PDB file of C-alpha atoms in Angstrom:
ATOM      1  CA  UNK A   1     107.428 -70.856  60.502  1.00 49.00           C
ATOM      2  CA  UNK A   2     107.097 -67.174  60.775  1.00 50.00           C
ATOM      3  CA  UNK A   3     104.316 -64.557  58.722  1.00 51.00           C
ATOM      4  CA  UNK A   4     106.939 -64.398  55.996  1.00 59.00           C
ATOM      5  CA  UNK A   5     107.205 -67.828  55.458  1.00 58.00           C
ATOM      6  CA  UNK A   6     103.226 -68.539  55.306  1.00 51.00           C
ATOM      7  CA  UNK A   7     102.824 -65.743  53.121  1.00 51.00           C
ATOM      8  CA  UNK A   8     105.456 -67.014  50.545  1.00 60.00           C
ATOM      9  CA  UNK A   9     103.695 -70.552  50.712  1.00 56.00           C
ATOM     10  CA  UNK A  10     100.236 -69.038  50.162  1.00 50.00           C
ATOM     11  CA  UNK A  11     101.439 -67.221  47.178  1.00 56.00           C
ATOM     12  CA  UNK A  12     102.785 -70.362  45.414  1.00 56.00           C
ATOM     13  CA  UNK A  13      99.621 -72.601  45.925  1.00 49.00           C
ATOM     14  CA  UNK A  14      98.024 -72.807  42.718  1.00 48.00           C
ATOM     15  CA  UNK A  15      94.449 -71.072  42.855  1.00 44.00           C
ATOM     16  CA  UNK A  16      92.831 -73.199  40.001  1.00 44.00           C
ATOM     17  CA  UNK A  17      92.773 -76.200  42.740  1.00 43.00           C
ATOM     18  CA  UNK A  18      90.102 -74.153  44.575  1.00 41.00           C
ATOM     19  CA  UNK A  19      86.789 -75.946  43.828  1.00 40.00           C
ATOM     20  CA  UNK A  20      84.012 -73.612  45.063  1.00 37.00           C
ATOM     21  CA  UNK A  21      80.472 -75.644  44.694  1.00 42.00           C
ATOM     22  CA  UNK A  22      77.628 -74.168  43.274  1.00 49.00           C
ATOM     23  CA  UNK A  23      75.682 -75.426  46.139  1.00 53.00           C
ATOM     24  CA  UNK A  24      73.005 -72.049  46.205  1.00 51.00           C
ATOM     25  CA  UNK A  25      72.204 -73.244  42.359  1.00 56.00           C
ATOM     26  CA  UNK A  26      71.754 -76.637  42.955  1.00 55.00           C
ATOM     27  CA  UNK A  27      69.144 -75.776  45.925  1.00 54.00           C
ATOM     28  CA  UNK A  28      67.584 -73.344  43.337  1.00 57.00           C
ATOM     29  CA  UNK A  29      66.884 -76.217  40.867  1.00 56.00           C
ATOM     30  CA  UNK A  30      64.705 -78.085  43.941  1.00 56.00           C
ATOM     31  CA  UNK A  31      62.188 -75.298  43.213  1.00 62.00           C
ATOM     32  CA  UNK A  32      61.230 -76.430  40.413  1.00 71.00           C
ATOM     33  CA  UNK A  33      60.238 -79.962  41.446  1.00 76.00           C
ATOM     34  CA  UNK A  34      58.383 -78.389  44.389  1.00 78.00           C
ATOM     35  CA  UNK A  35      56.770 -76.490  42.210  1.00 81.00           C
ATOM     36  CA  UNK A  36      55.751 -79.718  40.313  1.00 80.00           C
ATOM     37  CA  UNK A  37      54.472 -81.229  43.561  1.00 82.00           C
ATOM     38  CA  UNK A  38      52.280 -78.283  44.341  1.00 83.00           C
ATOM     39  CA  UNK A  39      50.825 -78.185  40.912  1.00 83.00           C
ATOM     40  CA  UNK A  40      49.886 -82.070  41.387  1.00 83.00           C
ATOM     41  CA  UNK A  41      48.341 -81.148  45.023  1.00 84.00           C
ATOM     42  CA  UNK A  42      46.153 -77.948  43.839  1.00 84.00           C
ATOM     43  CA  UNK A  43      44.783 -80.462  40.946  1.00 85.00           C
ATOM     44  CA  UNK A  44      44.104 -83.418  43.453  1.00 84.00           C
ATOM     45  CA  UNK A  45      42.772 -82.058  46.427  1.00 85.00           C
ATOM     46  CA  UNK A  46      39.295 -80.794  44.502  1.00 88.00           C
ATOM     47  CA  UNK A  47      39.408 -84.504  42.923  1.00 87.00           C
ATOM     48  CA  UNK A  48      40.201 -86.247  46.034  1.00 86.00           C
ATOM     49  CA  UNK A  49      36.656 -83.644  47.641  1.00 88.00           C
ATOM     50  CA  UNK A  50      34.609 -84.865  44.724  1.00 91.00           C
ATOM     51  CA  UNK A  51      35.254 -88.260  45.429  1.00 88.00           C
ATOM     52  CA  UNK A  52      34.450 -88.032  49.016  1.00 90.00           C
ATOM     53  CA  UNK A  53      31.235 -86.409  47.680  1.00 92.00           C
ATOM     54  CA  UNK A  54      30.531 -89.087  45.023  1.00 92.00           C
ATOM     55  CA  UNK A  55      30.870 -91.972  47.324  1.00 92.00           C
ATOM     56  CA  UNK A  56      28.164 -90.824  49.607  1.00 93.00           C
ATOM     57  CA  UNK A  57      25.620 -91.653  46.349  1.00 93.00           C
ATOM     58  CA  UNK A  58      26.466 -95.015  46.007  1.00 91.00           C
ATOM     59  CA  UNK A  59      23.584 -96.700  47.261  1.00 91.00           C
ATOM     60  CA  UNK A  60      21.535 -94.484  44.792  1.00 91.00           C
ATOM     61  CA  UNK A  61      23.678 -94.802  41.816  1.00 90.00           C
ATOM     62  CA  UNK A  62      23.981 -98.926  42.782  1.00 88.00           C
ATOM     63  CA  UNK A  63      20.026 -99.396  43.820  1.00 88.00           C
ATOM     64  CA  UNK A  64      20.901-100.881  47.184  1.00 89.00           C
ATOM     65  CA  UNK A  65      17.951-101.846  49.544  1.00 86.00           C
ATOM     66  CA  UNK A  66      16.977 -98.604  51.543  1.00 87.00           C
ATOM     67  CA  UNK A  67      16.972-100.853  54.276  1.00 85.00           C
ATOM     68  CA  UNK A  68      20.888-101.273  54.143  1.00 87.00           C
ATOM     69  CA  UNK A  69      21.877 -97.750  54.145  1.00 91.00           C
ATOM     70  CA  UNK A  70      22.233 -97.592  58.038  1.00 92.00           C
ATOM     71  CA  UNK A  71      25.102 -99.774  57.084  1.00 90.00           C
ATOM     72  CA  UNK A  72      26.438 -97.722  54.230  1.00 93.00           C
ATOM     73  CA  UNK A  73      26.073 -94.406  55.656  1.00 94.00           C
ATOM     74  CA  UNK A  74      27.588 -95.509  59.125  1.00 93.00           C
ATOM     75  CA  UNK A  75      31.007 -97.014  57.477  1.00 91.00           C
ATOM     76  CA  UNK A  76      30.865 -93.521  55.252  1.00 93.00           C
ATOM     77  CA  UNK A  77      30.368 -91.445  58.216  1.00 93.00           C
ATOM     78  CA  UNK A  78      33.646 -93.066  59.590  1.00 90.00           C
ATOM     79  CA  UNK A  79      35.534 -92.648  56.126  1.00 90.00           C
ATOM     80  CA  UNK A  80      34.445 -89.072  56.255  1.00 91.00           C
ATOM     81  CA  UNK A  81      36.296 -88.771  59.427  1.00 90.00           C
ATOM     82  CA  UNK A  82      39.373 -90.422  58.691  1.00 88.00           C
ATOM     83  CA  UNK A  83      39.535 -88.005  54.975  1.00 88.00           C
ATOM     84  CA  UNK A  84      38.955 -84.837  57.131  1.00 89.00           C
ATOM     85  CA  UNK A  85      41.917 -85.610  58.982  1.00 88.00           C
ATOM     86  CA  UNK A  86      43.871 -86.641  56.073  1.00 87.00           C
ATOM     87  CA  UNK A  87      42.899 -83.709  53.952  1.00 87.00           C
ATOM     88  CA  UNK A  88      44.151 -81.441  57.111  1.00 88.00           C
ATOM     89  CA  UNK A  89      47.574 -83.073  56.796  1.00 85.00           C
ATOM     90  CA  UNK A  90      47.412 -82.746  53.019  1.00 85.00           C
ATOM     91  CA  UNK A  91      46.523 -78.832  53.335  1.00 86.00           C
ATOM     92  CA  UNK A  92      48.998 -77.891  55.976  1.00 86.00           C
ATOM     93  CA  UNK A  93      51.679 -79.642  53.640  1.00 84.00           C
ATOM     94  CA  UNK A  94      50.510 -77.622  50.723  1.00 84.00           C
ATOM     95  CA  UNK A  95      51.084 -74.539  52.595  1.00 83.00           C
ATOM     96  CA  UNK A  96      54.374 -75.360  54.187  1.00 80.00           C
ATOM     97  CA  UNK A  97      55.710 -75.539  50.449  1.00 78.00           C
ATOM     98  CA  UNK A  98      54.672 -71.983  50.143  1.00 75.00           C
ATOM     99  CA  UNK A  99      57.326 -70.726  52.508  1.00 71.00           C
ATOM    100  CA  UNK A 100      60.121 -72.687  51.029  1.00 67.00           C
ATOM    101  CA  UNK A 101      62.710 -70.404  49.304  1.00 60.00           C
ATOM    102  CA  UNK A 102      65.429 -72.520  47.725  1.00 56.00           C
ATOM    103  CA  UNK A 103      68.282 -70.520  49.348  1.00 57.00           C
ATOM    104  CA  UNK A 104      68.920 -73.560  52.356  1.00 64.00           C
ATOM    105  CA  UNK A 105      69.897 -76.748  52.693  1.00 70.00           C
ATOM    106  CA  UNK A 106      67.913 -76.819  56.014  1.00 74.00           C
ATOM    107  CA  UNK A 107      64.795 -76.208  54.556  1.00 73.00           C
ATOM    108  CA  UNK A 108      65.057 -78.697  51.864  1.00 77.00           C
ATOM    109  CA  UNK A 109      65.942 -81.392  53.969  1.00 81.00           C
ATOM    110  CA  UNK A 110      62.573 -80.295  55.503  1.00 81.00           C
ATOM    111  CA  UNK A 111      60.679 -80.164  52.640  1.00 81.00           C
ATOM    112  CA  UNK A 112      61.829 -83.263  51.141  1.00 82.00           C
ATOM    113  CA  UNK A 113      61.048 -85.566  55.067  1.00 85.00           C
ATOM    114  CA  UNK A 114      57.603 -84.119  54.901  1.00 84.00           C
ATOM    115  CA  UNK A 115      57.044 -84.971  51.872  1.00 85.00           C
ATOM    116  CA  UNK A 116      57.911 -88.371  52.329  1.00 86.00           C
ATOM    117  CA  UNK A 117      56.003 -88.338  55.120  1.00 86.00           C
ATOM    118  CA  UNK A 118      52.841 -87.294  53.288  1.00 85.00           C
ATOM    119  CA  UNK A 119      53.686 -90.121  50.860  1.00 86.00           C
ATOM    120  CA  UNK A 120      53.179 -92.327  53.455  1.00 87.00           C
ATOM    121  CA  UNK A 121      50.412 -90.641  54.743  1.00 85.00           C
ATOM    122  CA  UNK A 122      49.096 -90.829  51.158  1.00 84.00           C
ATOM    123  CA  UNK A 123      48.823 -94.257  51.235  1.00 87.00           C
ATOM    124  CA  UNK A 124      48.137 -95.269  54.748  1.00 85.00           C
ATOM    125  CA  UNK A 125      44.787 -93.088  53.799  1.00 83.00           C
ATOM    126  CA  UNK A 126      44.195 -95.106  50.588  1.00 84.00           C
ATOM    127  CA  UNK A 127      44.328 -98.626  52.860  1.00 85.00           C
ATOM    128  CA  UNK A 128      41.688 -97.362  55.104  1.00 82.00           C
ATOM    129  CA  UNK A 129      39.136 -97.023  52.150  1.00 83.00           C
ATOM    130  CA  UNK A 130      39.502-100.732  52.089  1.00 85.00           C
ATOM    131  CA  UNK A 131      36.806-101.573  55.043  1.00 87.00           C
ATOM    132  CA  UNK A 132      34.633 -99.413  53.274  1.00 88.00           C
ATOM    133  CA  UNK A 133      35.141-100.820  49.880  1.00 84.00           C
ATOM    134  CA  UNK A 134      34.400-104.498  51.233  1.00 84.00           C
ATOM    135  CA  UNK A 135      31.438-103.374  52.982  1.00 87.00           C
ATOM    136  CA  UNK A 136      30.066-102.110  49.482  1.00 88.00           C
ATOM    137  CA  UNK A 137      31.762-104.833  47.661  1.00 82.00           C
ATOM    138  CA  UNK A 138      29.734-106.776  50.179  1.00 82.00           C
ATOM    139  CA  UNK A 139      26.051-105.206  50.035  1.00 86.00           C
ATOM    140  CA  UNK A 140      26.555-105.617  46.243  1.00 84.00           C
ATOM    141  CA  UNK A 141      26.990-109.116  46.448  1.00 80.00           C
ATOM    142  CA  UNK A 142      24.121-109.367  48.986  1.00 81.00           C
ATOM    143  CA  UNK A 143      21.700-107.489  46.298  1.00 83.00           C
ATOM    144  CA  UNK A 144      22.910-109.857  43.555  1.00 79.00           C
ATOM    145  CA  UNK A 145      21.703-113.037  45.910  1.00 77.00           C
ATOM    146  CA  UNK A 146      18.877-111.633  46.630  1.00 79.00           C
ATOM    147  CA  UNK A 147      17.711-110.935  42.651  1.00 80.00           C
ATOM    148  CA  UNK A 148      18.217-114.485  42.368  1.00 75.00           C
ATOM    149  CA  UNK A 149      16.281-115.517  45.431  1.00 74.00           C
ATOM    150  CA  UNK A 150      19.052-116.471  47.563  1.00 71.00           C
ATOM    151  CA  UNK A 151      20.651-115.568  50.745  1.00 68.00           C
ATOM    152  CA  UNK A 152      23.909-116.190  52.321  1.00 67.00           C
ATOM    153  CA  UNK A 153      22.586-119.271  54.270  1.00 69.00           C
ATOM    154  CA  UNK A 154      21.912-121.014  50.918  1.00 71.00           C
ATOM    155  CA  UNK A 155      24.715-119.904  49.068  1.00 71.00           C
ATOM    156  CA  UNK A 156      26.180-122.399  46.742  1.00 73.00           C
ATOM    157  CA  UNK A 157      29.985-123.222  46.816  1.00 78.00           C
ATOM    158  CA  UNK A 158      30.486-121.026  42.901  1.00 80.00           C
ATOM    159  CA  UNK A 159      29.059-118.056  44.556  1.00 72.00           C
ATOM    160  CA  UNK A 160      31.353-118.595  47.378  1.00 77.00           C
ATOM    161  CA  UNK A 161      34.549-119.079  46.064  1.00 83.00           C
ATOM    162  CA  UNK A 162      33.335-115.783  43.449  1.00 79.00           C
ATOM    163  CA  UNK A 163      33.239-113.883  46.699  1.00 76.00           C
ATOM    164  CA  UNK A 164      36.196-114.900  48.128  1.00 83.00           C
ATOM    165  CA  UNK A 165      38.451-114.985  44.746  1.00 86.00           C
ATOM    166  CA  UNK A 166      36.497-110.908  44.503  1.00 80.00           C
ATOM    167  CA  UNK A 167      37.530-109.620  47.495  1.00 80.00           C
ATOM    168  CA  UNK A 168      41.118-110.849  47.501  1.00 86.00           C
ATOM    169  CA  UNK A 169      41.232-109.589  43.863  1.00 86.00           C
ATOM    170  CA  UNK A 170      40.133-106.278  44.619  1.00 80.00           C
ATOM    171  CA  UNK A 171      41.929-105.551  47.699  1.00 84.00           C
ATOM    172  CA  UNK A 172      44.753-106.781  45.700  1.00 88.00           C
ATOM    173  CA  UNK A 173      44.103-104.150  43.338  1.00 87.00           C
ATOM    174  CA  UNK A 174      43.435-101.293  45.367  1.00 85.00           C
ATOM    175  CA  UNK A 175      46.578-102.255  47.344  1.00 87.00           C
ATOM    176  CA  UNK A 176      48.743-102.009  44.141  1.00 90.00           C
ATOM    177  CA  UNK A 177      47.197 -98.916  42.235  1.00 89.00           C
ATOM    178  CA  UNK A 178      47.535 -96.641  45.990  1.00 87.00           C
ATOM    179  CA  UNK A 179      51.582 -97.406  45.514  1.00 88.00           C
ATOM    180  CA  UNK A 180      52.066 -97.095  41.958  1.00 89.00           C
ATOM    181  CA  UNK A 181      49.393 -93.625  41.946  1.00 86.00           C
ATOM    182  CA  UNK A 182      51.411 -92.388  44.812  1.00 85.00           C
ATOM    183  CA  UNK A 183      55.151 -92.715  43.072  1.00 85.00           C
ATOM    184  CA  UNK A 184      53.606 -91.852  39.974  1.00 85.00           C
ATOM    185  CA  UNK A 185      52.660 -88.316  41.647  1.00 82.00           C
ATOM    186  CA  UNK A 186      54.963 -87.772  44.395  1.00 84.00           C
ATOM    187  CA  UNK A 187      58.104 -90.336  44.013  1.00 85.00           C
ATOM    188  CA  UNK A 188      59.466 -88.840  40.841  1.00 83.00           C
ATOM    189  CA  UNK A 189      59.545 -84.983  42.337  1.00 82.00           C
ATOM    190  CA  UNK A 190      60.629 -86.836  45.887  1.00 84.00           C
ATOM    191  CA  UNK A 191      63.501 -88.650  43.640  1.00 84.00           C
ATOM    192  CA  UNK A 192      64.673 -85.347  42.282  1.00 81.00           C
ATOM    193  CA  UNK A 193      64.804 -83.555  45.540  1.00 81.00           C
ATOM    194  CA  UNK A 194      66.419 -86.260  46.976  1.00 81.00           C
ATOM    195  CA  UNK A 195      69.347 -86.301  43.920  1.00 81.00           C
ATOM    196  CA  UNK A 196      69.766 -82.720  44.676  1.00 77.00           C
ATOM    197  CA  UNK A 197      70.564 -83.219  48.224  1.00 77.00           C
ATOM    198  CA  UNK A 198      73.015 -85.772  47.751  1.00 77.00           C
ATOM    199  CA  UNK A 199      74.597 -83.525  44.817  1.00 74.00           C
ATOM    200  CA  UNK A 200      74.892 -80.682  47.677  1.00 69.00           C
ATOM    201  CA  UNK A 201      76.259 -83.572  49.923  1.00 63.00           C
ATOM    202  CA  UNK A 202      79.254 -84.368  47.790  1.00 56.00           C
TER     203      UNK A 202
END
């Protein structure tokens, strides 16, 4: 086939075919989910500080024995610790949404793996406030015995089975409201990104 040939059979194809996608405007409509989950960070990350805060006056605000707050204060020192290094994940996320433009695929795909990521990362950190909660859960308990003269050498079968039956239902619903809270602020905007990607895809 020579150059006259291919020019006369590029002529006749019929242009309208063409399908060019509009793949920069679909990556400009992930800003605006992005923009959601930045919005939802800026709010929760003072929230998420005052709660950190707040905890640390719970044998106060519950009138624990002053006697137990080595035990308090020692599991809060550690749940200090773990939030620091949570918060540090949470802040360097934050500010790698900053830099995202909208004009790549690349740097969505980024964008949308770390924020899975910090979903997970989300929760993992709600899970490790359970040791602390059952060792409050548990000095509560203790201070209830003890208003009724009892200890946990004496402690009748009810009051067992109430322990038991409240720490199962309250890890239960920690457990439950750390999944649903995290894809009620993150999973719809993670959702979105990910329909845009797939939209690019195809």
């Amino acid at each position: 086939m020579n150059f006259d040939q291919l020019k006369e059979q590029w002529n006749n194809e019929d242009g309208s075919s063409v399908h060019i996608p509009n793949t920069i405007e679909q990556l400009k409509k992930s800003k605006h989910p992005i923009e959601k989950i930045r919005k939802s960070m800026k709010s929760e990350f003072p929230m998420q500080v005052m709660a950190i805060v707040l905890i640390a006056f719970f044998p106060q605000l519950l009138h624990f024995p002053s006697s137990q707050y080595i035990i308090y204060y020692t599991s809060y020192a550690m749940l200090v610790v773990i939030s620091s290094y949570y918060m540090y994940g949470f802040y360097k996320f934050y500010k790698q949404t900053e830099l995202y433009t909208g004009n790549t695929k690349n740097s969505l795909w980024k964008i949308y793996h770390e924020l899975k990521l910090n979903m997970e990362r989300y929760q993992s950190f709600g899970f490790l406030l359970l040791p602390h909660f059952m060792i409050t859960l548990g000095m509560e308990f203790y201070k209830i015995l003890s208003k009724k003269g009892m200890s946990l050498e004496n402690m009748t079968d009810s009051y067992q089975r109430a322990l038991i039956i409240s720490v199962l239902v309250g890890t239960i619903a920690i457990v439950v409201n750390i999944v649903l809270w995290t894809k009620y602020i993150y999973g719809r905007q993670a959702k979105h990104l990910e329909n845009i990607l797939n939209e690019t895809d195809e």
